[in-house]
């Protein structure tokens, strides 16, 4: 086994959930933890667009024992690791993993068939920073195979009327995201800014939108990730509840 092929077994939620991921490359960041913590159950039947090795789907399944879902991942090794983690956690009847390009799966996913669509998408534009030389990491972080307008359009197609679409993106892309959601009949219902430290600007936006539902926008209090002296704040520690090191992948 080469270093690029090495896989680590990591524990989520104080060991209640097992996650397998590449030792190098497309590893879990803090983003799926923040998004899962932002969402309130019940989740019903959900779709995870670009599920990677499965962390967001796994957190949703652990947070709602009645939830079921479908995770779509274009990268074969990551999809295989998601299947491995799913089976290890005993969720083979609750989560389907589809290896493929979500843009080509319209007929298989159906129309208005999900209660919730979630994504921690590739969100770096190619003209904003050079992609990683590691192909898996590049596809996971840069808009090479999936761009923001594409996944929003897919989400709008597959979520049922009244259902939810939720995502985490860099804060500087907030205007683009909100406008694209609205253009696809997805009304932002809740947002929350994420700040690395209390005295620093927001680095992430958490957003929950609803399809074909009118109502006020709820702007929740900022989420602060780190304490002044280092380490996570109590709220983030409560979301984590586990020992995996995700701090290196969370950047302002």
PDB file of C-alpha atoms in Angstrom:
ATOM      1  CA  UNK A   1       0.000   0.000   0.000  1.00  0.00           C
ATOM      2  CA  UNK A   2       1.365   3.410  -0.952  1.00  0.00           C
ATOM      3  CA  UNK A   3       0.929   6.505   1.183  1.00  0.00           C
ATOM      4  CA  UNK A   4      -1.667   7.821  -1.266  1.00  0.00           C
ATOM      5  CA  UNK A   5      -3.677   4.610  -0.827  1.00  0.00           C
ATOM      6  CA  UNK A   6      -3.542   4.618   2.981  1.00  0.00           C
ATOM      7  CA  UNK A   7      -6.832   4.895   4.859  1.00  0.00           C
ATOM      8  CA  UNK A   8      -7.517   5.932   8.439  1.00  0.00           C
ATOM      9  CA  UNK A   9     -10.362   4.786  10.676  1.00  0.00           C
ATOM     10  CA  UNK A  10     -11.667   7.694  12.725  1.00  0.00           C
ATOM     11  CA  UNK A  11     -14.282   8.004  15.449  1.00  0.00           C
ATOM     12  CA  UNK A  12     -17.104  10.551  15.432  1.00  0.00           C
ATOM     13  CA  UNK A  13     -19.478  11.449  18.265  1.00  0.00           C
ATOM     14  CA  UNK A  14     -17.414   9.918  21.071  1.00  0.00           C
ATOM     15  CA  UNK A  15     -16.902   6.712  19.159  1.00  0.00           C
ATOM     16  CA  UNK A  16     -20.549   6.116  18.268  1.00  0.00           C
ATOM     17  CA  UNK A  17     -19.825   6.531  14.565  1.00  0.00           C
ATOM     18  CA  UNK A  18     -16.964   5.109  12.483  1.00  0.00           C
ATOM     19  CA  UNK A  19     -15.574   7.004   9.489  1.00  0.00           C
ATOM     20  CA  UNK A  20     -13.003   5.768   6.958  1.00  0.00           C
ATOM     21  CA  UNK A  21     -11.106   8.350   4.946  1.00  0.00           C
ATOM     22  CA  UNK A  22      -7.875   8.783   2.978  1.00  0.00           C
ATOM     23  CA  UNK A  23      -4.814   9.395   5.088  1.00  0.00           C
ATOM     24  CA  UNK A  24      -3.936  12.100   2.571  1.00  0.00           C
ATOM     25  CA  UNK A  25      -6.136  14.119   0.256  1.00  0.00           C
ATOM     26  CA  UNK A  26      -9.879  14.567   0.699  1.00  0.00           C
ATOM     27  CA  UNK A  27     -10.230  14.379   4.448  1.00  0.00           C
ATOM     28  CA  UNK A  28     -13.126  15.578   6.549  1.00  0.00           C
ATOM     29  CA  UNK A  29     -13.138  19.220   7.607  1.00  0.00           C
ATOM     30  CA  UNK A  30     -15.179  20.899  10.321  1.00  0.00           C
ATOM     31  CA  UNK A  31     -17.779  22.067   7.789  1.00  0.00           C
ATOM     32  CA  UNK A  32     -20.066  18.986   7.840  1.00  0.00           C
ATOM     33  CA  UNK A  33     -20.079  19.071  11.642  1.00  0.00           C
ATOM     34  CA  UNK A  34     -21.207  22.692  11.618  1.00  0.00           C
ATOM     35  CA  UNK A  35     -23.887  22.031   9.016  1.00  0.00           C
ATOM     36  CA  UNK A  36     -25.243  18.975  10.819  1.00  0.00           C
ATOM     37  CA  UNK A  37     -25.284  20.947  14.070  1.00  0.00           C
ATOM     38  CA  UNK A  38     -27.168  23.784  12.349  1.00  0.00           C
ATOM     39  CA  UNK A  39     -29.997  21.516  11.212  1.00  0.00           C
ATOM     40  CA  UNK A  40     -32.816  20.343  13.440  1.00  0.00           C
ATOM     41  CA  UNK A  41     -34.374  16.888  13.103  1.00  0.00           C
ATOM     42  CA  UNK A  42     -36.480  15.229  11.859  1.00  0.00           C
ATOM     43  CA  UNK A  43     -34.569  14.894   8.607  1.00  0.00           C
ATOM     44  CA  UNK A  44     -36.916  12.460   6.874  1.00  0.00           C
ATOM     45  CA  UNK A  45     -35.454  11.203   3.611  1.00  0.00           C
ATOM     46  CA  UNK A  46     -32.384  13.237   2.683  1.00  0.00           C
ATOM     47  CA  UNK A  47     -29.978  13.595  -0.213  1.00  0.00           C
ATOM     48  CA  UNK A  48     -26.311  14.372   0.425  1.00  0.00           C
ATOM     49  CA  UNK A  49     -24.776  15.883  -2.726  1.00  0.00           C
ATOM     50  CA  UNK A  50     -21.050  15.142  -2.871  1.00  0.00           C
ATOM     51  CA  UNK A  51     -21.068  12.992   0.244  1.00  0.00           C
ATOM     52  CA  UNK A  52     -17.344  12.175   0.145  1.00  0.00           C
ATOM     53  CA  UNK A  53     -16.598   9.453   2.668  1.00  0.00           C
ATOM     54  CA  UNK A  54     -19.930  10.074   4.384  1.00  0.00           C
ATOM     55  CA  UNK A  55     -19.400  12.343   7.431  1.00  0.00           C
ATOM     56  CA  UNK A  56     -22.413  14.595   6.885  1.00  0.00           C
ATOM     57  CA  UNK A  57     -24.750  11.704   6.102  1.00  0.00           C
ATOM     58  CA  UNK A  58     -23.465   9.783   9.109  1.00  0.00           C
ATOM     59  CA  UNK A  59     -24.023  12.727  11.441  1.00  0.00           C
ATOM     60  CA  UNK A  60     -27.591  13.129  10.192  1.00  0.00           C
ATOM     61  CA  UNK A  61     -28.323   9.427  10.622  1.00  0.00           C
ATOM     62  CA  UNK A  62     -26.895   9.500  14.142  1.00  0.00           C
ATOM     63  CA  UNK A  63     -28.934  12.591  14.980  1.00  0.00           C
ATOM     64  CA  UNK A  64     -32.266  11.148  13.832  1.00  0.00           C
ATOM     65  CA  UNK A  65     -32.771   7.375  14.172  1.00  0.00           C
ATOM     66  CA  UNK A  66     -35.779   7.566  11.824  1.00  0.00           C
ATOM     67  CA  UNK A  67     -33.916   9.324   8.992  1.00  0.00           C
ATOM     68  CA  UNK A  68     -32.941   7.597   5.755  1.00  0.00           C
ATOM     69  CA  UNK A  69     -30.852   8.986   2.948  1.00  0.00           C
ATOM     70  CA  UNK A  70     -28.972   8.814  -0.319  1.00  0.00           C
ATOM     71  CA  UNK A  71     -25.380   9.970  -0.680  1.00  0.00           C
ATOM     72  CA  UNK A  72     -23.959  10.727  -4.128  1.00  0.00           C
ATOM     73  CA  UNK A  73     -20.207  10.853  -4.693  1.00  0.00           C
ATOM     74  CA  UNK A  74     -18.394  11.164  -8.009  1.00  0.00           C
ATOM     75  CA  UNK A  75     -15.019   9.859  -6.778  1.00  0.00           C
ATOM     76  CA  UNK A  76     -14.873   6.042  -6.684  1.00  0.00           C
ATOM     77  CA  UNK A  77     -12.504   5.649  -3.717  1.00  0.00           C
ATOM     78  CA  UNK A  78     -14.417   8.103  -1.571  1.00  0.00           C
ATOM     79  CA  UNK A  79     -17.725   6.434  -2.435  1.00  0.00           C
ATOM     80  CA  UNK A  80     -16.241   3.034  -1.544  1.00  0.00           C
ATOM     81  CA  UNK A  81     -15.059   4.376   1.816  1.00  0.00           C
ATOM     82  CA  UNK A  82     -18.531   5.799   2.442  1.00  0.00           C
ATOM     83  CA  UNK A  83     -19.982   2.341   1.820  1.00  0.00           C
ATOM     84  CA  UNK A  84     -17.427   0.821   4.170  1.00  0.00           C
ATOM     85  CA  UNK A  85     -18.257   3.292   6.918  1.00  0.00           C
ATOM     86  CA  UNK A  86     -21.990   2.908   6.366  1.00  0.00           C
ATOM     87  CA  UNK A  87     -21.801  -0.867   6.683  1.00  0.00           C
ATOM     88  CA  UNK A  88     -19.515  -0.694   9.713  1.00  0.00           C
ATOM     89  CA  UNK A  89     -22.071   1.521  11.429  1.00  0.00           C
ATOM     90  CA  UNK A  90     -24.903  -0.857  10.570  1.00  0.00           C
ATOM     91  CA  UNK A  91     -26.748   1.609   8.322  1.00  0.00           C
ATOM     92  CA  UNK A  92     -26.888  -0.427   5.119  1.00  0.00           C
ATOM     93  CA  UNK A  93     -30.707  -0.308   5.157  1.00  0.00           C
ATOM     94  CA  UNK A  94     -30.844   3.416   5.928  1.00  0.00           C
ATOM     95  CA  UNK A  95     -28.313   4.923   3.534  1.00  0.00           C
ATOM     96  CA  UNK A  96     -27.781   4.289  -0.164  1.00  0.00           C
ATOM     97  CA  UNK A  97     -24.429   5.376  -1.611  1.00  0.00           C
ATOM     98  CA  UNK A  98     -24.418   6.117  -5.332  1.00  0.00           C
ATOM     99  CA  UNK A  99     -21.099   6.459  -7.104  1.00  0.00           C
ATOM    100  CA  UNK A 100     -21.612   8.860  -9.976  1.00  0.00           C
ATOM    101  CA  UNK A 101     -22.108  12.399 -11.219  1.00  0.00           C
ATOM    102  CA  UNK A 102     -25.178  13.878  -9.532  1.00  0.00           C
ATOM    103  CA  UNK A 103     -25.824  15.959 -12.656  1.00  0.00           C
ATOM    104  CA  UNK A 104     -26.561  12.756 -14.598  1.00  0.00           C
ATOM    105  CA  UNK A 105     -28.787  11.120 -11.980  1.00  0.00           C
ATOM    106  CA  UNK A 106     -32.002  13.096 -12.380  1.00  0.00           C
ATOM    107  CA  UNK A 107     -34.154  10.143 -13.373  1.00  0.00           C
ATOM    108  CA  UNK A 108     -32.738   7.892 -10.679  1.00  0.00           C
ATOM    109  CA  UNK A 109     -33.124  10.470  -7.909  1.00  0.00           C
ATOM    110  CA  UNK A 110     -36.607  11.470  -9.034  1.00  0.00           C
ATOM    111  CA  UNK A 111     -38.443  14.767  -8.757  1.00  0.00           C
ATOM    112  CA  UNK A 112     -39.635  16.175  -5.411  1.00  0.00           C
ATOM    113  CA  UNK A 113     -38.655  12.945  -3.641  1.00  0.00           C
ATOM    114  CA  UNK A 114     -36.556  14.250  -0.710  1.00  0.00           C
ATOM    115  CA  UNK A 115     -37.506  16.036   2.492  1.00  0.00           C
ATOM    116  CA  UNK A 116     -34.017  17.497   2.884  1.00  0.00           C
ATOM    117  CA  UNK A 117     -31.098  18.100   0.534  1.00  0.00           C
ATOM    118  CA  UNK A 118     -27.728  18.841   2.135  1.00  0.00           C
ATOM    119  CA  UNK A 119     -24.309  19.589   0.737  1.00  0.00           C
ATOM    120  CA  UNK A 120     -20.827  20.580   1.775  1.00  0.00           C
ATOM    121  CA  UNK A 121     -19.957  21.241  -1.873  1.00  0.00           C
ATOM    122  CA  UNK A 122     -16.704  21.968  -3.661  1.00  0.00           C
ATOM    123  CA  UNK A 123     -16.779  25.731  -3.217  1.00  0.00           C
ATOM    124  CA  UNK A 124     -13.490  27.212  -4.394  1.00  0.00           C
ATOM    125  CA  UNK A 125     -13.568  28.755  -7.840  1.00  0.00           C
ATOM    126  CA  UNK A 126     -10.760  27.802 -10.181  1.00  0.00           C
ATOM    127  CA  UNK A 127      -9.822  31.454 -10.632  1.00  0.00           C
ATOM    128  CA  UNK A 128      -9.637  32.072  -6.879  1.00  0.00           C
ATOM    129  CA  UNK A 129      -6.813  29.666  -5.995  1.00  0.00           C
ATOM    130  CA  UNK A 130      -4.878  26.875  -7.728  1.00  0.00           C
ATOM    131  CA  UNK A 131      -6.321  23.381  -7.160  1.00  0.00           C
ATOM    132  CA  UNK A 132      -4.391  20.890  -5.092  1.00  0.00           C
ATOM    133  CA  UNK A 133      -2.070  18.560  -7.045  1.00  0.00           C
ATOM    134  CA  UNK A 134      -3.891  15.759  -5.226  1.00  0.00           C
ATOM    135  CA  UNK A 135      -6.761  14.934  -7.601  1.00  0.00           C
ATOM    136  CA  UNK A 136      -9.168  13.757  -4.900  1.00  0.00           C
ATOM    137  CA  UNK A 137      -8.605  16.879  -2.839  1.00  0.00           C
ATOM    138  CA  UNK A 138      -8.906  19.130  -5.898  1.00  0.00           C
ATOM    139  CA  UNK A 139     -12.273  17.653  -6.877  1.00  0.00           C
ATOM    140  CA  UNK A 140     -13.518  17.885  -3.287  1.00  0.00           C
ATOM    141  CA  UNK A 141     -12.578  21.539  -2.814  1.00  0.00           C
ATOM    142  CA  UNK A 142     -12.681  23.213  -6.230  1.00  0.00           C
ATOM    143  CA  UNK A 143     -15.538  23.650  -8.690  1.00  0.00           C
ATOM    144  CA  UNK A 144     -14.086  21.252 -11.251  1.00  0.00           C
ATOM    145  CA  UNK A 145     -16.939  18.735 -11.571  1.00  0.00           C
ATOM    146  CA  UNK A 146     -19.768  20.628  -9.842  1.00  0.00           C
ATOM    147  CA  UNK A 147     -20.490  24.363  -9.683  1.00  0.00           C
ATOM    148  CA  UNK A 148     -22.788  26.239  -7.331  1.00  0.00           C
ATOM    149  CA  UNK A 149     -25.583  26.887  -9.882  1.00  0.00           C
ATOM    150  CA  UNK A 150     -25.575  23.208 -10.821  1.00  0.00           C
ATOM    151  CA  UNK A 151     -26.031  21.749  -7.362  1.00  0.00           C
ATOM    152  CA  UNK A 152     -28.651  24.365  -6.466  1.00  0.00           C
ATOM    153  CA  UNK A 153     -30.650  23.451  -9.588  1.00  0.00           C
ATOM    154  CA  UNK A 154     -30.418  19.753  -8.713  1.00  0.00           C
ATOM    155  CA  UNK A 155     -31.505  20.415  -5.136  1.00  0.00           C
ATOM    156  CA  UNK A 156     -34.491  22.435  -6.329  1.00  0.00           C
ATOM    157  CA  UNK A 157     -35.541  19.571  -8.592  1.00  0.00           C
ATOM    158  CA  UNK A 158     -35.351  16.746  -6.065  1.00  0.00           C
ATOM    159  CA  UNK A 159     -36.603  18.419  -2.863  1.00  0.00           C
ATOM    160  CA  UNK A 160     -40.336  18.244  -2.217  1.00  0.00           C
ATOM    161  CA  UNK A 161     -42.462  21.412  -1.880  1.00  0.00           C
ATOM    162  CA  UNK A 162     -41.987  22.651   1.670  1.00  0.00           C
ATOM    163  CA  UNK A 163     -38.775  20.636   1.986  1.00  0.00           C
ATOM    164  CA  UNK A 164     -35.396  21.991   3.025  1.00  0.00           C
ATOM    165  CA  UNK A 165     -32.117  22.608   1.228  1.00  0.00           C
ATOM    166  CA  UNK A 166     -29.092  23.303   3.438  1.00  0.00           C
ATOM    167  CA  UNK A 167     -25.468  24.105   2.685  1.00  0.00           C
ATOM    168  CA  UNK A 168     -22.244  25.491   4.122  1.00  0.00           C
ATOM    169  CA  UNK A 169     -20.156  27.831   1.973  1.00  0.00           C
ATOM    170  CA  UNK A 170     -17.434  30.438   2.389  1.00  0.00           C
ATOM    171  CA  UNK A 171     -18.985  33.662   3.621  1.00  0.00           C
ATOM    172  CA  UNK A 172     -17.744  35.675   0.648  1.00  0.00           C
ATOM    173  CA  UNK A 173     -19.963  33.610  -1.652  1.00  0.00           C
ATOM    174  CA  UNK A 174     -23.088  34.392   0.394  1.00  0.00           C
ATOM    175  CA  UNK A 175     -24.631  36.862  -2.102  1.00  0.00           C
ATOM    176  CA  UNK A 176     -24.168  34.439  -4.995  1.00  0.00           C
ATOM    177  CA  UNK A 177     -25.671  31.578  -3.004  1.00  0.00           C
ATOM    178  CA  UNK A 178     -28.706  33.533  -1.785  1.00  0.00           C
ATOM    179  CA  UNK A 179     -29.440  34.861  -5.275  1.00  0.00           C
ATOM    180  CA  UNK A 180     -29.097  31.430  -6.868  1.00  0.00           C
ATOM    181  CA  UNK A 181     -31.365  29.817  -4.278  1.00  0.00           C
ATOM    182  CA  UNK A 182     -34.040  32.456  -4.842  1.00  0.00           C
ATOM    183  CA  UNK A 183     -33.822  32.025  -8.613  1.00  0.00           C
ATOM    184  CA  UNK A 184     -34.651  28.328  -8.123  1.00  0.00           C
ATOM    185  CA  UNK A 185     -37.710  28.871  -5.891  1.00  0.00           C
ATOM    186  CA  UNK A 186     -35.700  28.125  -2.755  1.00  0.00           C
ATOM    187  CA  UNK A 187     -36.379  30.787  -0.136  1.00  0.00           C
ATOM    188  CA  UNK A 188     -33.638  31.227   2.479  1.00  0.00           C
ATOM    189  CA  UNK A 189     -35.359  30.648   5.820  1.00  0.00           C
ATOM    190  CA  UNK A 190     -32.424  30.521   8.258  1.00  0.00           C
ATOM    191  CA  UNK A 191     -28.827  31.686   8.099  1.00  0.00           C
ATOM    192  CA  UNK A 192     -25.941  31.732  10.531  1.00  0.00           C
ATOM    193  CA  UNK A 193     -22.493  33.254  10.150  1.00  0.00           C
ATOM    194  CA  UNK A 194     -19.521  31.218  11.370  1.00  0.00           C
ATOM    195  CA  UNK A 195     -16.508  33.079  12.797  1.00  0.00           C
ATOM    196  CA  UNK A 196     -13.144  31.374  13.520  1.00  0.00           C
ATOM    197  CA  UNK A 197     -12.731  33.683  16.559  1.00  0.00           C
ATOM    198  CA  UNK A 198     -14.997  36.255  18.160  1.00  0.00           C
ATOM    199  CA  UNK A 199     -12.884  39.178  16.924  1.00  0.00           C
ATOM    200  CA  UNK A 200     -12.543  37.905  13.339  1.00  0.00           C
ATOM    201  CA  UNK A 201     -14.818  38.268  10.290  1.00  0.00           C
ATOM    202  CA  UNK A 202     -17.151  35.472   9.301  1.00  0.00           C
ATOM    203  CA  UNK A 203     -15.550  32.716   7.229  1.00  0.00           C
ATOM    204  CA  UNK A 204     -18.566  30.478   6.573  1.00  0.00           C
ATOM    205  CA  UNK A 205     -22.296  30.829   6.005  1.00  0.00           C
ATOM    206  CA  UNK A 206     -24.756  28.171   7.077  1.00  0.00           C
ATOM    207  CA  UNK A 207     -28.043  28.436   5.204  1.00  0.00           C
ATOM    208  CA  UNK A 208     -31.326  26.566   5.205  1.00  0.00           C
ATOM    209  CA  UNK A 209     -33.812  27.285   2.435  1.00  0.00           C
ATOM    210  CA  UNK A 210     -37.312  25.998   1.791  1.00  0.00           C
ATOM    211  CA  UNK A 211     -38.933  25.211  -1.509  1.00  0.00           C
ATOM    212  CA  UNK A 212     -42.065  27.173  -2.393  1.00  0.00           C
ATOM    213  CA  UNK A 213     -42.647  28.450   1.151  1.00  0.00           C
ATOM    214  CA  UNK A 214     -43.018  32.111   2.099  1.00  0.00           C
ATOM    215  CA  UNK A 215     -41.966  33.532   5.447  1.00  0.00           C
ATOM    216  CA  UNK A 216     -39.426  35.694   7.263  1.00  0.00           C
ATOM    217  CA  UNK A 217     -35.694  35.072   7.189  1.00  0.00           C
ATOM    218  CA  UNK A 218     -34.302  34.122  10.601  1.00  0.00           C
ATOM    219  CA  UNK A 219     -30.720  35.315  11.098  1.00  0.00           C
ATOM    220  CA  UNK A 220     -29.318  33.327  14.003  1.00  0.00           C
ATOM    221  CA  UNK A 221     -26.599  34.590  16.378  1.00  0.00           C
ATOM    222  CA  UNK A 222     -23.037  34.117  15.112  1.00  0.00           C
ATOM    223  CA  UNK A 223     -21.355  30.793  15.748  1.00  0.00           C
ATOM    224  CA  UNK A 224     -17.862  31.226  17.193  1.00  0.00           C
ATOM    225  CA  UNK A 225     -15.586  28.252  16.546  1.00  0.00           C
ATOM    226  CA  UNK A 226     -12.520  28.884  18.747  1.00  0.00           C
ATOM    227  CA  UNK A 227     -11.992  30.143  22.262  1.00  0.00           C
ATOM    228  CA  UNK A 228      -9.591  33.098  22.733  1.00  0.00           C
ATOM    229  CA  UNK A 229      -6.875  30.828  24.104  1.00  0.00           C
ATOM    230  CA  UNK A 230      -7.354  28.097  21.506  1.00  0.00           C
ATOM    231  CA  UNK A 231      -9.565  25.052  21.355  1.00  0.00           C
ATOM    232  CA  UNK A 232     -13.204  24.891  20.391  1.00  0.00           C
ATOM    233  CA  UNK A 233     -16.028  26.795  22.048  1.00  0.00           C
ATOM    234  CA  UNK A 234     -18.526  24.789  24.144  1.00  0.00           C
ATOM    235  CA  UNK A 235     -21.119  24.939  21.362  1.00  0.00           C
ATOM    236  CA  UNK A 236     -18.747  23.484  18.780  1.00  0.00           C
ATOM    237  CA  UNK A 237     -17.494  20.875  21.248  1.00  0.00           C
ATOM    238  CA  UNK A 238     -21.102  19.828  21.766  1.00  0.00           C
ATOM    239  CA  UNK A 239     -21.502  19.443  17.998  1.00  0.00           C
ATOM    240  CA  UNK A 240     -18.315  17.381  17.766  1.00  0.00           C
ATOM    241  CA  UNK A 241     -18.556  15.076  20.738  1.00  0.00           C
ATOM    242  CA  UNK A 242     -15.636  13.148  19.310  1.00  0.00           C
ATOM    243  CA  UNK A 243     -11.873  12.862  19.038  1.00  0.00           C
ATOM    244  CA  UNK A 244     -11.113  13.227  15.308  1.00  0.00           C
ATOM    245  CA  UNK A 245      -8.759  16.116  14.471  1.00  0.00           C
ATOM    246  CA  UNK A 246     -10.616  18.326  11.986  1.00  0.00           C
ATOM    247  CA  UNK A 247      -9.048  21.681  12.871  1.00  0.00           C
ATOM    248  CA  UNK A 248      -6.390  21.632  10.159  1.00  0.00           C
ATOM    249  CA  UNK A 249      -9.003  21.715   7.420  1.00  0.00           C
ATOM    250  CA  UNK A 250     -10.996  24.654   8.817  1.00  0.00           C
ATOM    251  CA  UNK A 251      -9.512  27.898   7.555  1.00  0.00           C
ATOM    252  CA  UNK A 252     -10.721  31.438   7.758  1.00  0.00           C
TER     253      UNK A 252
END
